[in-house]
Amino acid sequence: MGFKKLTIAQILPEMDSGGVEMVTLDFGSFLAQKGHRSIVISKEGALVPKLVENGSEHVSCPHIGEKSPRCLKYIPWLRRFILEEKVDVLHLRSRLPAWVAYLAWKSLPVNRRPLLITTFHGFYSINAYSAVMTKGQKVIAISNVIADHIKREYHTPEDRIQIIYEGIDEAQFDSQGIDNKRLDAVKKNWGIVKSDTSDPFVILLPARITRLKGHDIFIESLCLIRSLNWIAVCAGSHDVNSSYLDSLKKLVIDKGLDDRILFPGNCEDMPAAIKLSSIVVSSSSEPESFGRVAVEAQSMNTPVISTAHGGAMETISHNKTGILVTPGSADEMALAFKKIMENKELYTVLSSDGRDRVKRLFTKQVMCEKTLALYLNVSKSTMGNPGAV
């Protein structure tokens, strides 16, 4: 199978916006460019037109990710689909569709099963439902911390786990490609006007506004450096049924910082937002599986301050491309802000090497090449024993 055109089917709930969806889109585009047949099975979504435009096929299964008996009808359908379309690789990216696909795969004659690959995209809840993501003949972990989680919680043998970092489009996150028109649009959206004196440091926290993202610690840390010249932007959407955003705004008012900490909502142009920013922050109270925002910022040589756990321990080089701080410590975060703002030499260091590191380790090209190489390597090692799991 190493030199023939492969037929690869990726399965996930839907092709809407999100990290898993973007990885699926990027990998499907890569496969099509390499001459392979890329199929994505999911509910419809905003990314489907782009997926098809880039050379993949999309097969619509409206209930494939639905937690109801209706998803079960896809088991016999998928069994037939695998055989009729001669699928070589079945790649599972989400738990419920993974169960449907795994049961279909398991029902096939052993000698007619495609390669089964699963990807752990996050810290799933630890139970039998999530265990389906360990059923692959190879299990991709998107970081070392996720690999350790799989080994510790599911006792998956190390030789079945392959670490392949998620990747970003470094061409999209390139400060050289962003013009003033885009910057002005972001400034207008944020309500930032040019200062009559020196321009402030712009501190960006790009994250959905939930308790897990640590906005409260971020605000507390800013209170400790109120004497410095900065403006902070919490750019992200929020749950309209939650009062958390209101509580944050009240905290900001109580601290007397309502004219310096902004909540403009979701940002549609993150590359421009990062270029406009002096520092990008990830203040998550819980470990991230990878930490895409930190990688995007480093790709644009923007210093990052992040809580020191999860994927950030791998994506950020401490004191070289960013500063890692103890989770939950407003004092440490404030000290990191102070160090960066008051030390031009340090700022220059933190703004110099991020992009080179991202291009070596965290691009979508690297991710796609490693994933395709995994398919080919596993196909050789399982030849004659396709039902190994």
mmCIF file of C-alpha atoms in Angstrom:
data_model
loop_
_atom_site.group_PDB
_atom_site.id
_atom_site.type_symbol
_atom_site.label_atom_id
_atom_site.label_comp_id
_atom_site.label_asym_id
_atom_site.label_seq_id
_atom_site.Cartn_x
_atom_site.Cartn_y
_atom_site.Cartn_z
ATOM 1 C CA MET A 1 0.000 0.000 0.000
ATOM 2 C CA GLY A 2 3.011 2.273 0.345
ATOM 3 C CA PHE A 3 3.042 3.542 -3.279
ATOM 4 C CA LYS A 4 -0.590 3.352 -4.309
ATOM 5 C CA LYS A 5 -3.231 6.039 -4.134
ATOM 6 C CA LEU A 6 -4.868 5.769 -0.725
ATOM 7 C CA THR A 7 -8.510 6.291 0.129
ATOM 8 C CA ILE A 8 -8.741 7.882 3.568
ATOM 9 C CA ALA A 9 -11.978 8.532 5.448
ATOM 10 C CA GLN A 10 -11.915 10.927 8.410
ATOM 11 C CA ILE A 11 -14.959 10.894 10.681
ATOM 12 C CA LEU A 12 -16.137 13.599 13.082
ATOM 13 C CA PRO A 13 -19.484 15.085 14.217
ATOM 14 C CA GLU A 14 -19.564 18.162 11.970
ATOM 15 C CA MET A 15 -17.401 20.457 9.872
ATOM 16 C CA ASP A 16 -18.015 23.730 11.663
ATOM 17 C CA SER A 17 -15.453 26.040 13.234
ATOM 18 C CA GLY A 18 -13.129 24.486 15.801
ATOM 19 C CA GLY A 19 -9.662 23.021 16.261
ATOM 20 C CA VAL A 20 -10.556 19.435 15.287
ATOM 21 C CA GLU A 21 -12.439 20.657 12.246
ATOM 22 C CA MET A 22 -9.522 22.803 11.101
ATOM 23 C CA VAL A 23 -7.097 19.881 11.471
ATOM 24 C CA THR A 24 -9.470 17.718 9.417
ATOM 25 C CA LEU A 25 -9.729 20.395 6.731
ATOM 26 C CA ASP A 26 -5.965 20.931 6.574
ATOM 27 C CA PHE A 27 -5.182 17.228 6.411
ATOM 28 C CA GLY A 28 -7.849 16.562 3.789
ATOM 29 C CA SER A 29 -6.412 19.345 1.639
ATOM 30 C CA PHE A 30 -2.915 17.905 2.038
ATOM 31 C CA LEU A 31 -4.046 14.417 1.031
ATOM 32 C CA ALA A 32 -5.782 15.731 -2.088
ATOM 33 C CA GLN A 33 -2.666 17.695 -3.062
ATOM 34 C CA LYS A 34 -0.615 14.508 -2.734
ATOM 35 C CA GLY A 35 -2.966 12.635 -5.072
ATOM 36 C CA HIS A 36 -4.797 10.567 -2.464
ATOM 37 C CA ARG A 37 -8.557 10.329 -2.147
ATOM 38 C CA SER A 38 -9.735 12.280 0.882
ATOM 39 C CA ILE A 39 -13.219 11.634 2.273
ATOM 40 C CA VAL A 40 -14.706 13.396 5.297
ATOM 41 C CA ILE A 41 -17.822 11.964 6.907
ATOM 42 C CA SER A 42 -19.758 14.344 9.142
ATOM 43 C CA LYS A 43 -22.800 16.484 9.537
ATOM 44 C CA GLU A 44 -22.796 19.569 7.329
ATOM 45 C CA GLY A 45 -20.953 22.668 8.529
ATOM 46 C CA ALA A 46 -19.461 26.024 7.575
ATOM 47 C CA LEU A 47 -16.155 24.450 6.486
ATOM 48 C CA VAL A 48 -17.669 21.990 3.994
ATOM 49 C CA PRO A 49 -17.449 24.332 0.946
ATOM 50 C CA LYS A 50 -13.762 24.991 1.687
ATOM 51 C CA LEU A 51 -13.171 21.271 2.232
ATOM 52 C CA VAL A 52 -14.655 20.406 -1.165
ATOM 53 C CA GLU A 53 -12.928 23.325 -2.882
ATOM 54 C CA ASN A 54 -9.591 21.980 -1.616
ATOM 55 C CA GLY A 55 -10.152 18.556 -3.153
ATOM 56 C CA SER A 56 -11.820 16.417 -0.476
ATOM 57 C CA GLU A 57 -15.166 14.679 -0.773
ATOM 58 C CA HIS A 58 -17.766 15.265 1.913
ATOM 59 C CA VAL A 59 -20.331 12.620 2.819
ATOM 60 C CA SER A 60 -23.185 14.044 4.861
ATOM 61 C CA CYS A 61 -24.404 12.036 7.850
ATOM 62 C CA PRO A 62 -26.698 14.401 9.784
ATOM 63 C CA HIS A 63 -26.911 12.258 12.928
ATOM 64 C CA ILE A 64 -23.384 10.788 13.085
ATOM 65 C CA GLY A 65 -22.546 12.813 16.194
ATOM 66 C CA GLU A 66 -25.981 12.780 17.773
ATOM 67 C CA LYS A 67 -26.393 11.134 21.171
ATOM 68 C CA SER A 68 -29.544 9.292 20.202
ATOM 69 C CA PRO A 69 -30.432 5.901 18.690
ATOM 70 C CA ARG A 70 -30.524 7.578 15.281
ATOM 71 C CA CYS A 71 -26.718 7.429 15.051
ATOM 72 C CA LEU A 72 -26.848 3.616 15.144
ATOM 73 C CA LYS A 73 -28.317 3.428 11.633
ATOM 74 C CA TYR A 74 -24.902 4.428 10.301
ATOM 75 C CA ILE A 75 -23.229 1.230 11.504
ATOM 76 C CA PRO A 76 -24.470 -1.022 8.648
ATOM 77 C CA TRP A 77 -24.250 1.887 6.193
ATOM 78 C CA LEU A 78 -20.630 2.595 7.113
ATOM 79 C CA ARG A 79 -19.794 -1.108 6.863
ATOM 80 C CA ARG A 80 -21.037 -1.109 3.253
ATOM 81 C CA PHE A 81 -19.371 2.220 2.525
ATOM 82 C CA ILE A 82 -15.953 0.976 3.641
ATOM 83 C CA LEU A 83 -16.198 -2.052 1.380
ATOM 84 C CA GLU A 84 -17.738 -0.344 -1.657
ATOM 85 C CA GLU A 85 -15.382 2.650 -1.594
ATOM 86 C CA LYS A 86 -12.364 0.459 -0.781
ATOM 87 C CA VAL A 87 -11.341 2.618 2.176
ATOM 88 C CA ASP A 88 -7.692 2.061 3.115
ATOM 89 C CA VAL A 89 -7.591 4.147 6.294
ATOM 90 C CA LEU A 90 -10.405 4.952 8.718
ATOM 91 C CA HIS A 91 -9.396 7.891 10.915
ATOM 92 C CA LEU A 92 -11.593 8.597 13.944
ATOM 93 C CA ARG A 93 -11.462 12.066 15.512
ATOM 94 C CA SER A 94 -14.383 12.215 17.968
ATOM 95 C CA ARG A 95 -15.931 9.803 20.427
ATOM 96 C CA LEU A 96 -19.517 9.211 19.334
ATOM 97 C CA PRO A 97 -18.770 8.902 15.613
ATOM 98 C CA ALA A 98 -15.777 6.794 16.650
ATOM 99 C CA TRP A 99 -18.054 4.250 18.336
ATOM 100 C CA VAL A 100 -20.250 4.048 15.246
ATOM 101 C CA ALA A 101 -17.229 3.606 12.975
ATOM 102 C CA TYR A 102 -15.435 1.200 15.307
ATOM 103 C CA LEU A 103 -18.468 -1.116 15.506
ATOM 104 C CA ALA A 104 -18.773 -1.039 11.717
ATOM 105 C CA TRP A 105 -15.032 -1.755 11.355
ATOM 106 C CA LYS A 106 -15.162 -4.565 13.903
ATOM 107 C CA SER A 107 -18.028 -6.249 12.034
ATOM 108 C CA LEU A 108 -15.970 -6.580 8.865
ATOM 109 C CA PRO A 109 -14.024 -9.724 7.997
ATOM 110 C CA VAL A 110 -10.544 -9.319 9.426
ATOM 111 C CA ASN A 111 -8.885 -9.400 6.039
ATOM 112 C CA ARG A 112 -11.128 -6.616 4.716
ATOM 113 C CA ARG A 113 -10.658 -4.102 7.504
ATOM 114 C CA PRO A 114 -8.930 -0.813 6.681
ATOM 115 C CA LEU A 115 -6.288 0.618 8.972
ATOM 116 C CA LEU A 116 -7.920 2.082 12.058
ATOM 117 C CA ILE A 117 -6.381 5.305 13.384
ATOM 118 C CA THR A 118 -7.691 7.402 16.270
ATOM 119 C CA THR A 119 -6.621 10.843 17.466
ATOM 120 C CA PHE A 120 -6.849 12.061 21.060
ATOM 121 C CA HIS A 121 -7.534 15.768 20.514
ATOM 122 C CA GLY A 122 -8.068 16.557 24.195
ATOM 123 C CA PHE A 123 -8.409 15.442 27.800
ATOM 124 C CA TYR A 124 -11.580 13.418 27.390
ATOM 125 C CA SER A 125 -13.499 12.351 30.483
ATOM 126 C CA ILE A 126 -12.054 9.090 31.781
ATOM 127 C CA ASN A 127 -14.634 6.349 31.194
ATOM 128 C CA ALA A 128 -15.590 3.506 28.883
ATOM 129 C CA TYR A 129 -17.208 5.916 26.439
ATOM 130 C CA SER A 130 -13.906 7.754 25.893
ATOM 131 C CA ALA A 131 -11.958 4.495 25.720
ATOM 132 C CA VAL A 132 -13.022 4.068 22.100
ATOM 133 C CA MET A 133 -10.327 6.596 21.223
ATOM 134 C CA THR A 134 -7.724 4.026 22.294
ATOM 135 C CA LYS A 135 -9.022 1.384 19.864
ATOM 136 C CA GLY A 136 -6.908 2.485 16.929
ATOM 137 C CA GLN A 137 -4.120 0.327 15.631
ATOM 138 C CA LYS A 138 -2.223 3.550 16.212
ATOM 139 C CA VAL A 139 -3.426 6.240 18.600
ATOM 140 C CA ILE A 140 -2.269 9.754 17.777
ATOM 141 C CA ALA A 141 -1.670 12.051 20.754
ATOM 142 C CA ILE A 142 -1.433 15.753 19.921
ATOM 143 C CA SER A 143 1.152 16.385 22.652
ATOM 144 C CA ASN A 144 3.332 14.539 25.146
ATOM 145 C CA VAL A 145 0.969 15.446 27.956
ATOM 146 C CA ILE A 146 -1.893 13.763 26.089
ATOM 147 C CA ALA A 147 0.296 10.708 25.445
ATOM 148 C CA ASP A 148 1.010 10.465 29.175
ATOM 149 C CA HIS A 149 -2.723 10.801 29.884
ATOM 150 C CA ILE A 150 -3.529 7.916 27.515
ATOM 151 C CA LYS A 151 -0.865 5.652 29.033
ATOM 152 C CA ARG A 152 -1.799 6.493 32.611
ATOM 153 C CA GLU A 153 -5.587 6.362 32.374
ATOM 154 C CA TYR A 154 -6.136 3.686 29.718
ATOM 155 C CA HIS A 155 -2.951 1.616 30.028
ATOM 156 C CA THR A 156 -2.454 1.838 26.284
ATOM 157 C CA PRO A 157 0.919 0.357 25.309
ATOM 158 C CA GLU A 158 3.462 3.010 24.448
ATOM 159 C CA ASP A 159 4.268 1.401 21.100
ATOM 160 C CA ARG A 160 0.685 2.041 19.920
ATOM 161 C CA ILE A 161 0.859 5.760 20.691
ATOM 162 C CA GLN A 162 2.295 8.235 18.208
ATOM 163 C CA ILE A 163 2.834 11.884 19.173
ATOM 164 C CA ILE A 164 1.997 14.254 16.321
ATOM 165 C CA TYR A 165 1.569 17.876 17.300
ATOM 166 C CA GLU A 166 -1.288 19.844 15.846
ATOM 167 C CA GLY A 167 -0.142 22.363 13.279
ATOM 168 C CA ILE A 168 -1.025 25.883 12.249
ATOM 169 C CA ASP A 169 -0.790 27.677 8.918
ATOM 170 C CA GLU A 170 2.380 29.705 9.409
ATOM 171 C CA ALA A 171 1.634 31.637 6.208
ATOM 172 C CA GLN A 172 -1.624 32.870 7.718
ATOM 173 C CA PHE A 173 0.082 33.742 10.997
ATOM 174 C CA ASP A 174 2.861 35.824 9.475
ATOM 175 C CA SER A 175 3.161 39.427 10.607
ATOM 176 C CA GLN A 176 4.608 40.409 7.227
ATOM 177 C CA GLY A 177 1.340 39.559 5.484
ATOM 178 C CA ILE A 178 -0.977 41.781 7.526
ATOM 179 C CA ASP A 179 -1.663 45.288 6.236
ATOM 180 C CA ASN A 180 -2.770 48.427 8.074
ATOM 181 C CA LYS A 181 -6.336 48.077 6.829
ATOM 182 C CA ARG A 182 -6.755 44.847 8.774
ATOM 183 C CA LEU A 183 -5.100 46.352 11.849
ATOM 184 C CA ASP A 184 -7.352 49.403 11.705
ATOM 185 C CA ALA A 185 -10.433 47.170 11.480
ATOM 186 C CA VAL A 186 -9.409 45.329 14.651
ATOM 187 C CA LYS A 187 -8.633 48.599 16.451
ATOM 188 C CA LYS A 188 -12.054 49.933 15.516
ATOM 189 C CA ASN A 189 -13.743 46.766 16.737
ATOM 190 C CA TRP A 190 -11.870 46.937 20.022
ATOM 191 C CA GLY A 191 -12.359 50.673 20.461
ATOM 192 C CA ILE A 192 -8.645 51.386 20.726
ATOM 193 C CA VAL A 193 -7.591 54.895 19.759
ATOM 194 C CA LYS A 194 -4.064 56.202 19.339
ATOM 195 C CA SER A 195 -2.664 57.708 22.519
ATOM 196 C CA ASP A 196 -1.644 61.357 22.687
ATOM 197 C CA THR A 197 1.507 60.251 24.495
ATOM 198 C CA SER A 198 3.223 56.893 24.208
ATOM 199 C CA ASP A 199 1.178 53.990 22.867
ATOM 200 C CA PRO A 200 0.294 51.438 25.557
ATOM 201 C CA PHE A 201 1.292 47.793 25.574
ATOM 202 C CA VAL A 202 -1.658 45.863 24.184
ATOM 203 C CA ILE A 203 -2.193 42.660 26.181
ATOM 204 C CA LEU A 204 -4.425 40.119 24.447
ATOM 205 C CA LEU A 205 -6.238 37.182 26.059
ATOM 206 C CA PRO A 206 -7.898 35.390 23.125
ATOM 207 C CA ALA A 207 -10.195 32.747 24.596
ATOM 208 C CA ARG A 208 -13.846 31.882 24.981
ATOM 209 C CA ILE A 209 -15.049 33.530 28.171
ATOM 210 C CA THR A 210 -15.514 30.620 30.547
ATOM 211 C CA ARG A 211 -14.227 29.914 34.055
ATOM 212 C CA LEU A 212 -11.727 27.393 32.677
ATOM 213 C CA LYS A 213 -9.835 30.101 30.787
ATOM 214 C CA GLY A 214 -8.754 31.988 33.929
ATOM 215 C CA HIS A 215 -10.016 35.467 33.085
ATOM 216 C CA ASP A 216 -10.416 36.269 36.786
ATOM 217 C CA ILE A 217 -6.721 35.576 37.505
ATOM 218 C CA PHE A 218 -5.792 37.590 34.418
ATOM 219 C CA ILE A 219 -7.750 40.589 35.717
ATOM 220 C CA GLU A 220 -6.301 40.250 39.213
ATOM 221 C CA SER A 221 -2.788 40.238 37.760
ATOM 222 C CA LEU A 222 -3.487 43.421 35.813
ATOM 223 C CA CYS A 223 -4.605 45.135 38.999
ATOM 224 C CA LEU A 224 -1.081 44.606 40.318
ATOM 225 C CA ILE A 225 0.502 46.500 37.398
ATOM 226 C CA ARG A 226 -2.008 49.318 37.058
ATOM 227 C CA SER A 227 0.836 51.859 37.231
ATOM 228 C CA LEU A 228 2.264 50.621 33.911
ATOM 229 C CA ASN A 229 1.074 51.789 30.482
ATOM 230 C CA TRP A 230 -1.132 49.022 29.049
ATOM 231 C CA ILE A 231 -4.553 48.194 27.723
ATOM 232 C CA ALA A 232 -5.947 44.649 27.866
ATOM 233 C CA VAL A 233 -8.375 42.914 25.511
ATOM 234 C CA CYS A 234 -10.366 39.790 26.416
ATOM 235 C CA ALA A 235 -11.340 38.717 22.899
ATOM 236 C CA GLY A 236 -13.731 35.792 22.821
ATOM 237 C CA SER A 237 -17.336 34.733 22.666
ATOM 238 C CA HIS A 238 -19.386 33.804 25.730
ATOM 239 C CA ASP A 239 -22.322 31.640 26.678
ATOM 240 C CA VAL A 240 -25.394 33.875 26.619
ATOM 241 C CA ASN A 241 -26.958 31.711 29.327
ATOM 242 C CA SER A 242 -24.038 32.256 31.700
ATOM 243 C CA SER A 243 -23.525 35.198 34.053
ATOM 244 C CA TYR A 244 -19.731 34.782 34.069
ATOM 245 C CA LEU A 245 -19.069 37.649 31.659
ATOM 246 C CA ASP A 246 -21.226 39.958 33.774
ATOM 247 C CA SER A 247 -19.280 38.981 36.884
ATOM 248 C CA LEU A 248 -15.982 39.747 35.121
ATOM 249 C CA LYS A 249 -17.200 43.141 33.972
ATOM 250 C CA LYS A 250 -18.313 43.920 37.530
ATOM 251 C CA LEU A 251 -14.878 42.890 38.828
ATOM 252 C CA VAL A 252 -13.227 45.229 36.316
ATOM 253 C CA ILE A 253 -15.463 48.125 37.372
ATOM 254 C CA ASP A 254 -14.871 47.420 41.059
ATOM 255 C CA LYS A 255 -11.117 47.533 40.410
ATOM 256 C CA GLY A 256 -11.424 50.827 38.565
ATOM 257 C CA LEU A 257 -10.091 49.389 35.291
ATOM 258 C CA ASP A 258 -13.191 49.494 33.104
ATOM 259 C CA ASP A 259 -11.487 51.904 30.666
ATOM 260 C CA ARG A 260 -8.417 49.641 30.356
ATOM 261 C CA ILE A 261 -9.804 46.073 30.156
ATOM 262 C CA LEU A 262 -12.036 45.534 27.136
ATOM 263 C CA PHE A 263 -14.517 42.779 26.210
ATOM 264 C CA PRO A 264 -15.170 43.266 22.472
ATOM 265 C CA GLY A 265 -16.522 39.776 21.817
ATOM 266 C CA ASN A 266 -15.231 37.266 19.306
ATOM 267 C CA CYS A 267 -12.400 38.257 16.960
ATOM 268 C CA GLU A 268 -12.755 37.291 13.294
ATOM 269 C CA ASP A 269 -9.174 38.190 12.327
ATOM 270 C CA MET A 270 -6.871 36.594 14.882
ATOM 271 C CA PRO A 271 -3.626 37.135 12.912
ATOM 272 C CA ALA A 272 -4.299 40.894 12.832
ATOM 273 C CA ALA A 273 -5.277 40.844 16.499
ATOM 274 C CA ILE A 274 -1.994 39.181 17.430
ATOM 275 C CA LYS A 275 0.052 41.591 15.316
ATOM 276 C CA LEU A 276 -1.695 44.487 17.059
ATOM 277 C CA SER A 277 -0.803 43.011 20.451
ATOM 278 C CA SER A 278 2.415 43.372 22.434
ATOM 279 C CA ILE A 279 1.822 40.269 24.556
ATOM 280 C CA VAL A 280 -0.525 37.296 24.128
ATOM 281 C CA VAL A 281 -1.764 35.469 27.220
ATOM 282 C CA SER A 282 -3.077 31.983 27.955
ATOM 283 C CA SER A 283 -4.317 31.922 31.549
ATOM 284 C CA SER A 284 -6.221 28.616 31.568
ATOM 285 C CA SER A 285 -6.895 27.186 35.002
ATOM 286 C CA GLU A 286 -7.002 23.664 33.545
ATOM 287 C CA PRO A 287 -4.247 22.225 31.323
ATOM 288 C CA GLU A 288 -4.730 22.618 27.586
ATOM 289 C CA SER A 289 -4.119 19.562 25.418
ATOM 290 C CA PHE A 290 -2.016 21.587 22.991
ATOM 291 C CA GLY A 291 -2.479 25.352 23.172
ATOM 292 C CA ARG A 292 -3.047 26.637 19.653
ATOM 293 C CA VAL A 293 -3.153 30.338 20.588
ATOM 294 C CA ALA A 294 0.361 30.255 22.036
ATOM 295 C CA VAL A 295 1.677 28.687 18.836
ATOM 296 C CA GLU A 296 -0.108 31.243 16.644
ATOM 297 C CA ALA A 297 1.415 34.078 18.675
ATOM 298 C CA GLN A 298 4.912 32.618 18.474
ATOM 299 C CA SER A 299 4.511 32.239 14.716
ATOM 300 C CA MET A 300 4.201 36.021 14.648
ATOM 301 C CA ASN A 301 7.129 36.494 17.063
ATOM 302 C CA THR A 302 4.806 37.880 19.736
ATOM 303 C CA PRO A 303 5.818 37.069 23.342
ATOM 304 C CA VAL A 304 3.505 34.719 25.225
ATOM 305 C CA ILE A 305 2.700 34.450 28.912
ATOM 306 C CA SER A 306 1.021 31.171 29.797
ATOM 307 C CA THR A 307 0.105 29.064 32.780
ATOM 308 C CA ALA A 308 2.683 26.299 33.172
ATOM 309 C CA HIS A 309 0.763 23.110 32.572
ATOM 310 C CA GLY A 310 -0.528 20.936 29.759
ATOM 311 C CA GLY A 311 0.565 21.525 26.192
ATOM 312 C CA ALA A 312 2.060 24.932 27.029
ATOM 313 C CA MET A 313 5.009 23.151 28.607
ATOM 314 C CA GLU A 314 5.863 21.830 25.134
ATOM 315 C CA THR A 315 4.784 24.614 22.812
ATOM 316 C CA ILE A 316 6.458 27.481 24.717
ATOM 317 C CA SER A 317 10.189 27.708 25.328
ATOM 318 C CA HIS A 318 10.447 29.365 28.746
ATOM 319 C CA ASN A 319 12.354 32.666 28.700
ATOM 320 C CA LYS A 320 13.047 32.203 24.979
ATOM 321 C CA THR A 321 9.655 32.534 23.266
ATOM 322 C CA GLY A 322 7.524 33.225 26.308
ATOM 323 C CA ILE A 323 7.208 33.045 30.076
ATOM 324 C CA LEU A 324 5.491 30.248 31.981
ATOM 325 C CA VAL A 325 3.795 31.032 35.296
ATOM 326 C CA THR A 326 2.212 28.950 38.043
ATOM 327 C CA PRO A 327 -1.490 28.306 37.306
ATOM 328 C CA GLY A 328 -3.758 30.433 39.475
ATOM 329 C CA SER A 329 -0.997 32.848 40.519
ATOM 330 C CA ALA A 330 -1.927 36.457 39.772
ATOM 331 C CA ASP A 331 1.335 37.533 41.431
ATOM 332 C CA GLU A 332 3.509 35.514 39.052
ATOM 333 C CA MET A 333 1.556 36.639 36.026
ATOM 334 C CA ALA A 334 1.890 40.278 37.087
ATOM 335 C CA LEU A 335 5.627 39.809 37.570
ATOM 336 C CA ALA A 336 5.903 38.321 34.066
ATOM 337 C CA PHE A 337 4.075 41.321 32.605
ATOM 338 C CA LYS A 338 6.363 43.673 34.497
ATOM 339 C CA LYS A 339 9.527 41.877 33.321
ATOM 340 C CA ILE A 340 8.491 42.013 29.674
ATOM 341 C CA MET A 341 7.297 45.618 29.733
ATOM 342 C CA GLU A 342 10.266 47.036 31.601
ATOM 343 C CA ASN A 343 13.066 45.036 29.978
ATOM 344 C CA LYS A 344 13.531 45.894 26.305
ATOM 345 C CA GLU A 345 16.317 43.359 25.939
ATOM 346 C CA LEU A 346 14.089 40.555 27.218
ATOM 347 C CA TYR A 347 11.254 41.694 24.971
ATOM 348 C CA THR A 348 13.587 41.513 21.988
ATOM 349 C CA VAL A 349 14.669 37.981 22.940
ATOM 350 C CA LEU A 350 11.076 36.804 23.346
ATOM 351 C CA SER A 351 10.161 38.388 20.002
ATOM 352 C CA SER A 352 12.962 36.796 17.988
ATOM 353 C CA ASP A 353 12.854 32.996 17.887
ATOM 354 C CA GLY A 354 9.195 32.012 18.079
ATOM 355 C CA ARG A 355 8.520 31.777 14.364
ATOM 356 C CA ASP A 356 11.580 29.659 13.639
ATOM 357 C CA ARG A 357 10.552 27.222 16.370
ATOM 358 C CA VAL A 358 6.989 27.023 15.088
ATOM 359 C CA LYS A 359 8.199 26.317 11.544
ATOM 360 C CA ARG A 360 10.306 23.432 12.827
ATOM 361 C CA LEU A 361 7.682 21.813 15.036
ATOM 362 C CA PHE A 362 4.138 23.124 14.804
ATOM 363 C CA THR A 363 3.083 23.751 11.205
ATOM 364 C CA LYS A 364 0.232 22.024 9.433
ATOM 365 C CA GLN A 365 2.739 20.774 6.832
ATOM 366 C CA VAL A 366 4.753 18.972 9.506
ATOM 367 C CA MET A 367 1.560 17.575 11.054
ATOM 368 C CA CYS A 368 0.229 16.298 7.722
ATOM 369 C CA GLU A 369 3.500 14.748 6.588
ATOM 370 C CA LYS A 370 3.898 12.881 9.872
ATOM 371 C CA THR A 371 0.301 11.630 9.781
ATOM 372 C CA LEU A 372 0.605 10.297 6.233
ATOM 373 C CA ALA A 373 3.954 8.676 7.105
ATOM 374 C CA LEU A 374 2.242 6.999 10.066
ATOM 375 C CA TYR A 375 -0.416 5.524 7.776
ATOM 376 C CA LEU A 376 2.239 4.059 5.509
ATOM 377 C CA ASN A 377 4.365 2.699 8.356
ATOM 378 C CA VAL A 378 1.427 1.108 10.147
ATOM 379 C CA SER A 379 0.170 -0.448 6.907
ATOM 380 C CA LYS A 380 3.491 -2.245 6.535
ATOM 381 C CA SER A 381 3.651 -3.414 10.137
ATOM 382 C CA THR A 382 0.068 -4.753 10.168
ATOM 383 C CA MET A 383 0.148 -6.366 6.735
ATOM 384 C CA GLY A 384 -1.322 -9.797 7.135
ATOM 385 C CA ASN A 385 -2.811 -8.891 10.508
ATOM 386 C CA PRO A 386 -5.271 -6.043 9.804
ATOM 387 C CA GLY A 387 -7.483 -6.837 12.777
ATOM 388 C CA ALA A 388 -4.791 -6.441 15.401
ATOM 389 C CA VAL A 389 -6.914 -4.352 17.767
#
